[in-house]
Short mmCIF file of C-alpha atoms and ligand atoms in Angstrom, two decimals:
data_model
loop_
_atom_site.label_atom_id
_atom_site.label_comp_id
_atom_site.label_asym_id
_atom_site.label_seq_id
_atom_site.Cartn_x
_atom_site.Cartn_y
_atom_site.Cartn_z
CA MET A 13 0.15 -13.98 -60.55
CA THR A 14 -0.34 -15.58 -57.38
CA ARG A 15 -2.91 -15.30 -54.91
CA GLN A 16 0.17 -14.48 -52.04
CA LYS A 17 2.01 -12.28 -54.75
CA SER A 18 -1.30 -10.08 -54.88
CA GLY A 19 -1.82 -10.41 -50.97
CA PHE A 20 1.91 -8.71 -50.35
CA ARG A 21 1.23 -5.63 -52.40
CA ALA A 22 -2.24 -4.75 -51.22
CA LEU A 23 0.00 -3.83 -47.89
CA PRO A 24 1.15 -0.70 -47.73
CA SER A 25 5.17 0.01 -47.37
CA ALA A 26 5.85 1.63 -43.97
CA ASP A 27 6.12 4.32 -45.50
CA GLN A 28 3.32 4.57 -48.11
CA PHE A 29 1.48 4.53 -44.79
CA LEU A 30 3.11 6.93 -42.66
CA LEU A 31 2.08 9.18 -45.29
CA SER A 32 -1.84 8.25 -45.91
CA GLU A 33 -4.56 10.68 -43.84
CA ALA A 34 -4.50 7.82 -40.99
CA GLY A 35 -0.90 7.41 -40.75
CA LYS A 36 -0.88 10.98 -40.13
CA GLY A 37 -3.04 11.15 -37.71
CA LEU A 38 -1.70 8.23 -35.50
CA VAL A 39 2.06 10.52 -36.00
CA ALA A 40 -0.14 13.46 -34.83
CA ILE A 41 -1.13 11.30 -31.34
CA TYR A 42 1.59 9.08 -30.37
CA GLY A 43 4.59 10.42 -32.70
CA ARG A 44 6.65 9.12 -35.13
CA LYS A 45 8.67 6.80 -33.42
CA LEU A 46 6.04 4.69 -31.61
CA THR A 47 3.99 4.93 -34.45
CA LEU A 48 6.46 3.42 -36.68
CA ASN A 49 7.43 0.41 -34.52
CA ALA A 50 3.89 -0.42 -33.96
CA LEU A 51 3.67 -0.26 -37.57
CA ARG A 52 6.21 -2.71 -38.12
CA ALA A 53 5.17 -5.19 -35.86
CA ARG A 54 1.41 -5.22 -37.69
CA LEU A 55 2.91 -5.35 -41.07
CA ASP A 56 5.31 -8.86 -40.18
CA VAL A 57 2.22 -9.87 -38.47
CA ALA A 58 0.00 -9.29 -41.70
CA ARG A 59 2.82 -10.60 -44.15
CA ALA A 60 3.26 -13.80 -42.01
CA ALA A 61 -1.16 -14.02 -42.02
CA ILE A 62 -0.79 -13.63 -46.24
CA GLN A 63 2.24 -16.72 -46.29
CA ALA A 64 -0.56 -18.70 -44.48
CA GLY A 65 -3.07 -17.90 -47.19
CA GLU A 66 -4.86 -15.35 -45.71
CA ASP A 67 -6.22 -12.31 -47.77
CA GLY A 68 -4.01 -9.40 -47.75
CA THR A 69 -6.99 -6.95 -49.03
CA ALA A 70 -8.96 -7.69 -46.23
CA LEU A 71 -5.96 -7.54 -43.78
CA ALA A 72 -4.86 -4.13 -45.38
CA ALA A 73 -7.98 -3.06 -45.48
CA ASN A 74 -7.94 -3.49 -41.32
CA LEU A 75 -4.32 -1.91 -40.87
CA ALA A 76 -4.85 1.51 -39.70
CA GLY A 77 -7.92 0.02 -36.98
CA GLN A 78 -5.39 -2.73 -35.57
CA LEU A 79 -2.72 -0.20 -35.12
CA ALA A 80 -4.57 2.60 -33.34
CA ALA A 81 -5.54 -0.05 -31.16
CA ASP A 82 -2.09 -1.39 -30.53
CA LEU A 83 -1.32 1.98 -29.70
CA SER A 84 -3.64 3.17 -27.36
CA ASP A 85 -2.94 -0.22 -25.67
CA GLY A 86 0.83 0.26 -25.66
CA VAL A 87 0.49 3.65 -24.29
CA ARG A 88 -2.17 3.15 -21.64
CA SER A 89 -0.64 3.40 -17.91
CA ARG A 90 -0.48 -0.74 -16.41
CA LEU A 91 -0.42 1.49 -13.08
CA ARG A 92 -3.94 3.04 -13.24
CA PRO A 93 -6.14 4.21 -10.84
CA VAL A 94 -8.72 1.13 -10.05
CA LEU A 95 -11.93 1.14 -8.06
CA ASN A 96 -11.07 -0.68 -4.77
CA LEU A 97 -14.40 -2.89 -4.21
CA THR A 98 -12.11 -6.05 -2.01
CA GLY A 99 -13.17 -4.64 1.16
CA THR A 100 -9.64 -4.44 2.24
CA VAL A 101 -9.03 -0.66 2.95
CA LEU A 102 -5.33 -0.90 3.48
CA HIS A 103 -4.74 -3.17 0.57
CA THR A 104 -0.87 -3.23 -0.05
CA ASN A 105 -1.42 -4.54 -3.55
CA LEU A 106 -3.45 -1.50 -4.11
CA GLY A 107 -0.78 0.96 -2.97
CA ARG A 108 -2.12 1.00 0.67
CA ALA A 109 -3.80 4.42 2.28
CA ILE A 110 -5.12 7.17 -0.46
CA LEU A 111 -3.92 10.28 0.98
CA ALA A 112 -5.93 13.27 2.63
CA GLU A 113 -6.71 16.20 0.25
CA GLU A 114 -3.96 18.05 2.39
CA ALA A 115 -1.42 15.65 1.67
CA ILE A 116 -2.31 15.95 -2.09
CA ARG A 117 -2.02 19.56 -1.92
CA ALA A 118 0.92 19.83 -0.06
CA ALA A 119 2.60 17.26 -2.05
CA HIS A 120 1.67 18.95 -5.25
CA THR A 121 3.23 22.41 -4.26
CA ALA A 122 6.64 20.50 -3.37
CA MET A 123 6.87 18.46 -6.14
CA ALA A 124 5.87 21.80 -8.32
CA ASN A 125 8.46 24.26 -6.27
CA PRO A 126 12.09 24.72 -4.91
CA LEU A 127 11.25 24.45 -0.84
CA ALA A 128 13.06 25.31 2.22
CA LEU A 129 13.62 21.19 2.82
CA GLU A 130 17.71 21.36 4.48
CA PHE A 131 17.20 25.33 4.43
CA ASP A 132 16.76 26.93 7.63
CA LEU A 133 14.84 30.20 6.71
CA ASP A 134 15.19 31.63 10.23
CA GLY A 135 18.56 31.47 10.52
CA GLY A 136 19.37 31.25 6.37
CA GLY A 137 22.10 28.28 7.70
CA ARG A 138 21.38 24.66 6.72
CA GLY A 139 18.70 22.69 8.15
CA GLN A 140 17.42 19.39 8.48
CA ARG A 141 14.99 17.72 6.56
CA ASP A 142 13.20 15.48 9.42
CA ASP A 143 12.99 19.03 11.65
CA HIS A 144 9.84 19.19 9.58
CA LEU A 145 8.15 16.34 10.94
CA ARG A 146 10.39 15.89 14.05
CA GLY A 147 7.95 18.23 16.61
CA LEU A 148 4.63 16.99 14.99
CA LEU A 149 6.14 13.13 15.45
CA CYS A 150 7.04 14.07 19.24
CA GLU A 151 4.07 15.66 19.96
CA LEU A 152 1.75 13.12 18.50
CA THR A 153 3.28 10.55 20.26
CA GLY A 154 5.24 11.96 24.16
CA ALA A 155 8.42 10.35 22.55
CA GLU A 156 11.53 12.74 23.37
CA ASP A 157 12.47 12.67 19.67
CA ALA A 158 11.89 10.46 16.26
CA THR A 159 12.99 10.17 13.08
CA VAL A 160 11.79 8.97 9.24
CA VAL A 161 12.68 6.80 6.52
CA ASN A 162 11.76 4.89 3.43
CA ASN A 163 9.60 2.33 5.36
CA ASN A 164 8.97 0.35 8.29
CA ALA A 165 11.06 -2.50 6.98
CA ALA A 166 13.73 0.17 6.43
CA ALA A 167 13.19 1.44 10.28
CA VAL A 168 13.55 -1.98 11.30
CA LEU A 169 16.56 -2.58 9.48
CA ILE A 170 18.41 0.63 10.84
CA VAL A 171 17.10 0.13 14.34
CA LEU A 172 19.27 -3.18 14.27
CA ASN A 173 22.10 -2.18 12.25
CA THR A 174 22.98 0.90 14.44
CA LEU A 175 22.00 -0.77 18.09
CA ALA A 176 23.07 -4.44 17.81
CA ALA A 177 25.57 -4.91 14.46
CA GLY A 178 27.93 -7.67 15.25
CA ARG A 179 25.96 -8.65 18.51
CA GLU A 180 22.77 -10.45 19.53
CA ALA A 181 19.16 -9.07 19.21
CA ILE A 182 16.37 -11.18 21.69
CA VAL A 183 13.46 -11.70 20.60
CA SER A 184 10.13 -14.83 20.88
CA ARG A 185 9.22 -17.68 19.01
CA GLY A 186 5.94 -16.33 18.64
CA GLU A 187 6.94 -12.99 17.07
CA LEU A 188 9.41 -13.97 14.26
CA ILE A 189 7.42 -13.05 11.59
CA GLU A 190 6.92 -12.82 7.84
CA ILE A 191 4.97 -9.76 6.18
CA GLY A 192 3.72 -10.23 2.43
CA GLY A 193 6.19 -9.94 0.21
CA ALA A 194 9.85 -10.46 1.49
CA PHE A 195 9.74 -8.91 5.24
CA ARG A 196 11.13 -11.96 7.34
CA MET A 197 12.38 -10.73 10.72
CA PRO A 198 15.39 -13.43 10.62
CA GLU A 199 16.41 -12.24 7.21
CA ILE A 200 16.35 -8.87 8.27
CA MET A 201 18.64 -9.19 10.84
CA ALA A 202 20.86 -11.06 9.36
CA ARG A 203 21.03 -8.33 6.61
CA ALA A 204 21.44 -5.86 9.52
CA GLY A 205 24.05 -7.63 10.79
CA VAL A 206 22.48 -8.68 13.70
CA ARG A 207 22.71 -12.45 15.34
CA LEU A 208 19.09 -13.58 16.02
CA PHE A 209 18.68 -15.18 19.76
CA GLU A 210 15.27 -17.04 19.95
CA VAL A 211 13.80 -17.06 23.27
CA GLY A 212 10.96 -19.19 24.56
CA THR A 213 8.27 -20.97 22.18
CA THR A 214 5.80 -20.38 19.74
CA ASN A 215 3.12 -20.35 21.76
CA ARG A 216 4.42 -19.34 25.29
CA THR A 217 7.20 -16.78 26.31
CA HIS A 218 7.90 -15.84 29.68
CA PRO A 219 9.73 -13.32 31.47
CA ARG A 220 12.37 -15.22 33.00
CA ASP A 221 13.35 -16.70 28.83
CA TYR A 222 14.30 -12.68 28.26
CA ALA A 223 16.27 -12.16 31.17
CA ASN A 224 18.38 -15.82 31.12
CA ALA A 225 19.26 -14.73 27.24
CA ILE A 226 20.91 -11.38 28.34
CA THR A 227 24.77 -11.08 28.39
CA PRO A 228 27.08 -8.23 27.59
CA ASP A 229 27.02 -9.19 23.82
CA THR A 230 23.18 -8.58 23.60
CA GLY A 231 22.70 -5.21 21.55
CA LEU A 232 18.62 -5.18 22.17
CA ILE A 233 15.52 -7.02 22.87
CA LEU A 234 12.94 -6.94 20.05
CA LYS A 235 9.72 -6.67 20.33
CA VAL A 236 7.36 -7.24 17.22
CA HIS A 237 3.37 -7.06 16.81
CA THR A 238 2.23 -9.69 15.39
CA SER A 239 0.20 -8.09 12.93
CA ASN A 240 -0.83 -10.41 10.07
CA TYR A 241 -1.75 -13.63 12.56
CA ARG A 242 -2.83 -14.36 16.29
CA ILE A 243 -1.91 -16.76 18.39
CA GLU A 244 -4.71 -18.31 20.63
CA GLY A 245 -5.30 -21.05 23.11
CA PHE A 246 -2.59 -21.81 25.36
CA THR A 247 -0.53 -18.90 25.05
CA ALA A 248 1.93 -16.62 27.26
CA GLU A 249 3.72 -13.38 26.12
CA VAL A 250 5.34 -10.60 28.11
CA SER A 251 3.79 -7.21 28.06
CA ALA A 252 5.91 -4.24 26.13
CA PHE A 253 5.61 -3.15 29.72
CA GLU A 254 7.30 -5.81 31.72
CA LEU A 255 9.51 -6.06 28.80
CA ALA A 256 10.76 -2.54 29.69
CA GLU A 257 11.20 -3.32 33.14
CA ILE A 258 13.65 -5.89 32.29
CA ALA A 259 15.33 -4.49 29.46
CA ARG A 260 16.25 -1.51 31.66
CA LYS A 261 17.55 -3.05 34.66
CA ALA A 262 19.61 -5.36 32.52
CA GLY A 263 20.87 -1.85 30.56
CA VAL A 264 19.97 -2.95 27.06
CA PRO A 265 17.67 -1.02 24.51
CA LEU A 266 14.03 -2.11 23.70
CA LEU A 267 12.69 -1.84 20.38
CA ASN A 268 8.88 -2.48 19.83
CA ASP A 269 8.20 -2.99 16.32
CA LEU A 270 4.27 -2.21 16.06
CA GLY A 271 3.97 -1.99 12.40
CA SER A 272 0.50 -0.21 11.70
CA GLY A 273 1.06 1.74 14.85
CA SER A 274 -2.12 4.35 14.88
CA LEU A 275 -1.44 7.62 16.38
CA ALA A 276 -5.48 7.87 17.28
CA ASP A 277 -7.70 5.76 19.51
CA LEU A 278 -9.76 3.49 16.96
CA SER A 279 -12.61 2.70 19.57
CA ASN A 280 -13.55 6.66 19.22
CA TYR A 281 -14.36 5.92 15.38
CA GLY A 282 -16.31 2.61 16.06
CA LEU A 283 -13.34 0.05 15.69
CA ARG A 284 -11.41 -1.85 17.96
CA ARG A 285 -8.82 -0.75 19.54
CA GLU A 286 -5.11 -1.10 18.59
CA PRO A 287 -2.71 -0.13 21.02
CA THR A 288 -1.66 3.57 19.96
CA VAL A 289 1.89 4.74 19.37
CA ALA A 290 1.55 7.43 22.52
CA GLU A 291 0.71 4.12 24.58
CA ALA A 292 3.79 2.00 23.14
CA VAL A 293 6.07 5.20 24.29
CA ALA A 294 4.51 5.30 27.80
CA GLU A 295 5.04 1.66 28.20
CA GLY A 296 8.76 2.31 28.05
CA ALA A 297 10.32 0.59 24.83
CA ASP A 298 13.26 3.28 24.14
CA LEU A 299 12.29 3.52 20.37
CA VAL A 300 8.94 2.34 18.64
CA THR A 301 8.98 1.89 14.81
CA PHE A 302 5.59 2.08 12.51
CA SER A 303 4.26 2.70 8.64
CA GLY A 304 3.35 5.78 7.30
CA ASP A 305 0.76 4.27 4.94
CA LYS A 306 -1.02 1.76 7.05
CA LEU A 307 -3.21 3.33 9.62
CA LEU A 308 -1.79 6.33 9.90
CA GLY A 309 -2.92 7.11 6.67
CA GLY A 310 -0.08 8.97 5.00
CA PRO A 311 2.30 8.33 2.30
CA GLN A 312 4.81 4.97 2.23
CA ALA A 313 7.33 5.98 5.21
CA GLY A 314 8.68 4.29 8.15
CA PHE A 315 8.93 6.00 11.90
CA ILE A 316 11.18 5.51 14.52
CA VAL A 317 10.31 7.76 17.73
CA GLY A 318 11.86 7.03 20.77
CA ARG A 319 15.06 7.94 23.18
CA ARG A 320 17.13 11.16 21.82
CA GLU A 321 20.74 9.35 22.31
CA LEU A 322 19.20 6.55 20.08
CA ILE A 323 17.92 8.30 17.77
CA ALA A 324 21.02 10.41 17.37
CA ALA A 325 22.73 7.59 16.81
CA ILE A 326 20.43 5.98 14.13
CA ASN A 327 20.67 9.59 12.58
CA ASN A 328 24.50 9.62 12.06
CA ASN A 329 24.37 5.86 10.63
CA PRO A 330 25.51 5.89 7.04
CA MET A 331 22.46 3.69 6.05
CA LYS A 332 20.07 6.92 7.07
CA ARG A 333 21.22 8.67 3.73
CA ALA A 334 20.38 5.23 1.43
CA LEU A 335 16.85 5.54 3.59
CA ARG A 336 15.95 8.72 3.98
CA LEU A 337 12.59 10.22 2.39
CA ASP A 338 12.15 12.40 -0.29
CA LYS A 339 10.81 16.20 -0.34
CA ILE A 340 7.32 14.82 -1.82
CA ARG A 341 6.52 12.36 1.00
CA ILE A 342 7.53 15.04 3.56
CA ALA A 343 5.34 17.09 2.72
CA ALA A 344 2.76 14.52 2.72
CA LEU A 345 3.36 13.31 5.65
CA GLU A 346 3.85 16.30 7.16
CA ALA A 347 0.24 17.10 6.28
CA THR A 348 -0.78 14.16 7.40
CA LEU A 349 0.54 14.59 10.88
CA ARG A 350 -1.16 17.50 11.55
CA LEU A 351 -4.65 16.42 10.72
CA TYR A 352 -4.02 14.32 13.80
CA LEU A 353 -3.90 17.39 15.74
CA ASP A 354 -7.62 17.77 15.33
CA PRO A 355 -8.74 14.72 16.63
CA GLU A 356 -13.08 15.85 15.51
CA ARG A 357 -12.35 16.16 12.16
CA LEU A 358 -9.91 13.28 11.67
CA ALA A 359 -12.05 11.00 10.49
CA GLU A 360 -13.47 13.90 8.04
CA ARG A 361 -10.54 14.30 6.64
CA LEU A 362 -8.39 11.71 6.50
CA PRO A 363 -9.18 8.74 3.95
CA THR A 364 -8.02 6.01 5.60
CA LEU A 365 -10.01 6.52 8.45
CA ARG A 366 -13.70 7.88 6.77
CA LEU A 367 -13.14 4.62 4.95
CA LEU A 368 -12.84 2.56 8.05
CA ALA A 369 -15.19 4.52 10.30
CA ARG A 370 -18.34 4.24 7.25
CA PRO A 371 -21.13 2.59 9.30
CA GLN A 372 -22.76 -0.88 7.72
CA ALA A 373 -26.47 0.60 7.52
CA GLU A 374 -24.66 3.24 5.42
CA ILE A 375 -23.00 0.90 2.87
CA ARG A 376 -26.13 -0.91 2.92
CA ALA A 377 -28.42 1.75 1.97
CA GLN A 378 -25.54 2.83 -0.98
CA ALA A 379 -26.12 -0.88 -1.91
CA GLU A 380 -29.79 -1.02 -2.47
CA ARG A 381 -29.35 2.54 -4.26
CA LEU A 382 -27.21 1.09 -6.46
CA ALA A 383 -28.49 -2.68 -7.27
CA PRO A 384 -31.17 -1.57 -10.17
CA GLN A 385 -28.59 0.44 -12.23
CA ILE A 386 -25.65 -2.25 -12.04
CA GLY A 387 -28.20 -4.73 -12.32
CA ARG A 388 -29.26 -3.17 -15.97
CA MET A 389 -26.12 -2.55 -17.01
CA LEU A 390 -25.04 -6.81 -16.08
CA GLN A 391 -28.07 -7.92 -17.82
CA PRO A 392 -26.43 -8.11 -21.09
CA LEU A 393 -23.91 -10.06 -20.04
CA SER A 394 -26.06 -12.80 -17.92
CA PHE A 395 -25.45 -11.77 -14.74
CA GLU A 396 -27.28 -10.69 -11.84
CA VAL A 397 -26.92 -8.62 -8.90
CA ALA A 398 -29.00 -9.17 -5.16
CA VAL A 399 -27.14 -6.75 -2.39
CA CYS A 400 -25.19 -8.52 0.28
CA ASP A 401 -23.64 -8.11 3.65
CA CYS A 402 -20.09 -9.03 3.82
CA ASP A 403 -17.01 -8.43 5.97
CA SER A 404 -14.31 -5.59 5.49
CA GLN A 405 -11.09 -5.72 7.05
CA ILE A 406 -8.21 -3.63 7.65
CA GLY A 407 -5.64 -4.98 5.58
CA SER A 408 -1.97 -4.32 5.78
CA GLY A 409 -1.68 -6.55 9.03
CA ALA A 410 -4.01 -4.20 11.26
CA LEU A 411 -5.82 -6.53 13.45
CA PRO A 412 -6.44 -9.07 11.11
CA THR A 413 -8.88 -11.44 12.62
CA GLU A 414 -10.77 -7.77 13.31
CA LYS A 415 -14.02 -8.30 10.85
CA ILE A 416 -15.70 -4.91 9.72
CA PRO A 417 -19.37 -5.22 9.46
CA SER A 418 -20.32 -3.83 5.55
CA ALA A 419 -22.80 -4.29 2.83
CA GLY A 420 -22.07 -4.67 -1.14
CA LEU A 421 -23.37 -6.03 -4.20
CA GLY A 422 -23.24 -9.87 -4.96
CA LEU A 423 -22.42 -10.80 -8.80
CA THR A 424 -23.43 -14.09 -10.38
CA GLY A 425 -24.27 -15.73 -13.32
CA ALA A 426 -24.54 -19.55 -14.48
CA GLY A 427 -21.48 -21.74 -14.51
CA GLY A 428 -19.32 -22.32 -11.81
CA ASP A 429 -16.62 -20.15 -13.43
CA ALA A 430 -19.27 -17.10 -13.89
CA PRO A 431 -17.25 -15.11 -11.01
CA ASP A 432 -13.77 -15.57 -12.71
CA ARG A 433 -15.16 -14.55 -16.16
CA LEU A 434 -16.76 -11.41 -15.16
CA SER A 435 -13.85 -10.40 -12.57
CA VAL A 436 -11.61 -10.45 -15.78
CA ARG A 437 -14.24 -8.13 -17.67
CA LEU A 438 -14.17 -6.21 -14.57
CA ARG A 439 -10.43 -5.60 -14.42
CA ASP A 440 -9.77 -4.82 -17.80
CA LEU A 441 -12.17 -1.53 -17.63
CA ASP A 442 -10.55 1.68 -18.49
CA MET A 443 -11.47 1.47 -14.75
CA PRO A 444 -10.72 -0.99 -13.06
CA VAL A 445 -13.06 -2.91 -10.81
CA ILE A 446 -11.55 -5.11 -8.33
CA GLY A 447 -14.12 -7.28 -6.21
CA ARG A 448 -13.36 -10.69 -4.65
CA ILE A 449 -14.70 -13.69 -5.28
CA HIS A 450 -16.65 -15.62 -2.20
CA SER A 451 -18.54 -18.81 -2.03
CA GLY A 452 -19.92 -18.56 -5.98
CA ALA A 453 -20.63 -14.90 -6.44
CA LEU A 454 -17.99 -11.74 -7.27
CA ILE A 455 -18.62 -9.62 -4.38
CA LEU A 456 -18.20 -5.48 -4.82
CA ASP A 457 -17.66 -4.31 -1.25
CA LEU A 458 -19.22 -0.67 -1.26
CA ARG A 459 -17.14 0.54 1.97
CA CYS A 460 -14.50 2.07 -0.26
CA LEU A 461 -16.91 3.46 -2.81
CA GLU A 462 -17.47 6.96 -1.76
CA ARG A 463 -19.31 8.24 -5.26
CA ASP A 464 -21.76 6.11 -6.51
CA ILE A 465 -21.15 7.36 -9.99
CA ASP A 466 -17.25 6.33 -9.67
CA LEU A 467 -19.00 2.31 -9.99
CA ILE A 468 -21.29 3.42 -12.61
CA SER A 469 -19.04 5.29 -14.98
CA ALA A 470 -16.51 2.19 -14.67
CA LEU A 471 -18.76 -0.17 -15.52
CA ALA A 472 -20.42 2.22 -18.71
CA GLY A 473 -17.19 0.90 -20.26
CA LEU A 474 -18.61 -2.88 -20.42
C1 PLP L 25 3.53 -3.90 8.02
C2 PLP L 25 4.89 -3.95 9.01
C3 PLP L 25 6.50 -4.23 8.96
C4 PLP L 25 7.02 -3.87 7.36
O1 PLP L 25 6.04 -2.13 7.31
P1 PLP L 25 6.71 -1.58 5.80
O2 PLP L 25 5.96 -0.25 6.13
O3 PLP L 25 5.47 -2.39 4.96
O4 PLP L 25 8.11 -1.29 5.55
C5 PLP L 25 7.19 -4.77 9.47
N1 PLP L 25 7.04 -4.67 10.81
C6 PLP L 25 5.37 -4.86 11.28
C7 PLP L 25 5.13 -5.67 12.62
C8 PLP L 25 4.32 -4.58 9.88
O5 PLP L 25 3.16 -5.06 10.83
#
């Protein structure tokens, strides 16, 4: 008998394996279907290896262990929680804002129960799903009325389509933004059926540029918060206040797309001031749009606040039905917005603000506390740990050039590719640890690490 033939014989058939103790154990955990699929794939690999001259008995002996690893890998979700130690608090690729306990509880209740979503508990008749948020949004922004859609991109889309389809929208050349992924203002306009009318130049736009551009074909003037870059030097832009005056005289609505749009004055929390939504409303914009999961600190959503008859027209646009929110997010948003009614405790309860407001001294003390222990954990991998100062940022386009002093751990090892190698290892953990590479070190900014134990137990998986 050839060595190959006896090698093939050493492998069990699929049925034999499923009846073995190891096979039964895997079926009990993963079910018959997944186990069988993984088993067939492993057996194919083993047969090919034997064909290529490998030892069948050894392959057979390793079969159960490899299968268990394949199966546990296969069921491990790719949508796993991670430790965000990038220093970017609102990281779009890591899901932006994490929610307040109050919002999580509200979302949980909404998931597990029928609820009065579009049901008027007083009259017993039909209600409106947006009514749960409308009053709160008006109170917090000073606007007459409000509506909500899937995200801020959707908010801009539906406003453009409702007010200016088949007509022109006037925008400054300095504000034709692209936001990560595929949000480009000119493309959104085209999809909304609106013709873009650009005015001014990249660095300078004047009131007369807008005034001269208005014709009977103008559906709307759009002001866009240049949220992910800043033009500096010889510049001029027309303030929202001046623009509101021009729009009012011409009888054309003004939309101010704030993007991040804070509901609270950030300077109360040691951050640089960013115009609030209430200020944008007070400056005279007819409509203001902003995101739910940026500085506001809630789930993904797009808010539109402003004049009653314009909000009514938006709500009557059939697109509204396609862009509406589900009950889970409405519940979480309601709970998040309620936190803003109690500004004294806001920073304590809203994680986004709590993390942004953490003082550097507190984070540095945490880094000093953690450095020796993390150092011991990384020593077997030949990495060294040092406390370092670094800069956090808000992220998601809020105050793009604003750096927030922070602190963290700088991890260094031998060789130019050391930081890359280590970041691969850390990404592969059960609780992946995501840092950023900066001047030859892997930096773990501790701003978003509220509990030391989370980092220690994540690294224990090394
Ligand atoms: C972020 C942003 C958007 C898009 O908002 P999403 O909620 O991500 O859809 C639109 N406009 C501006 C100015 C922004 O900053």
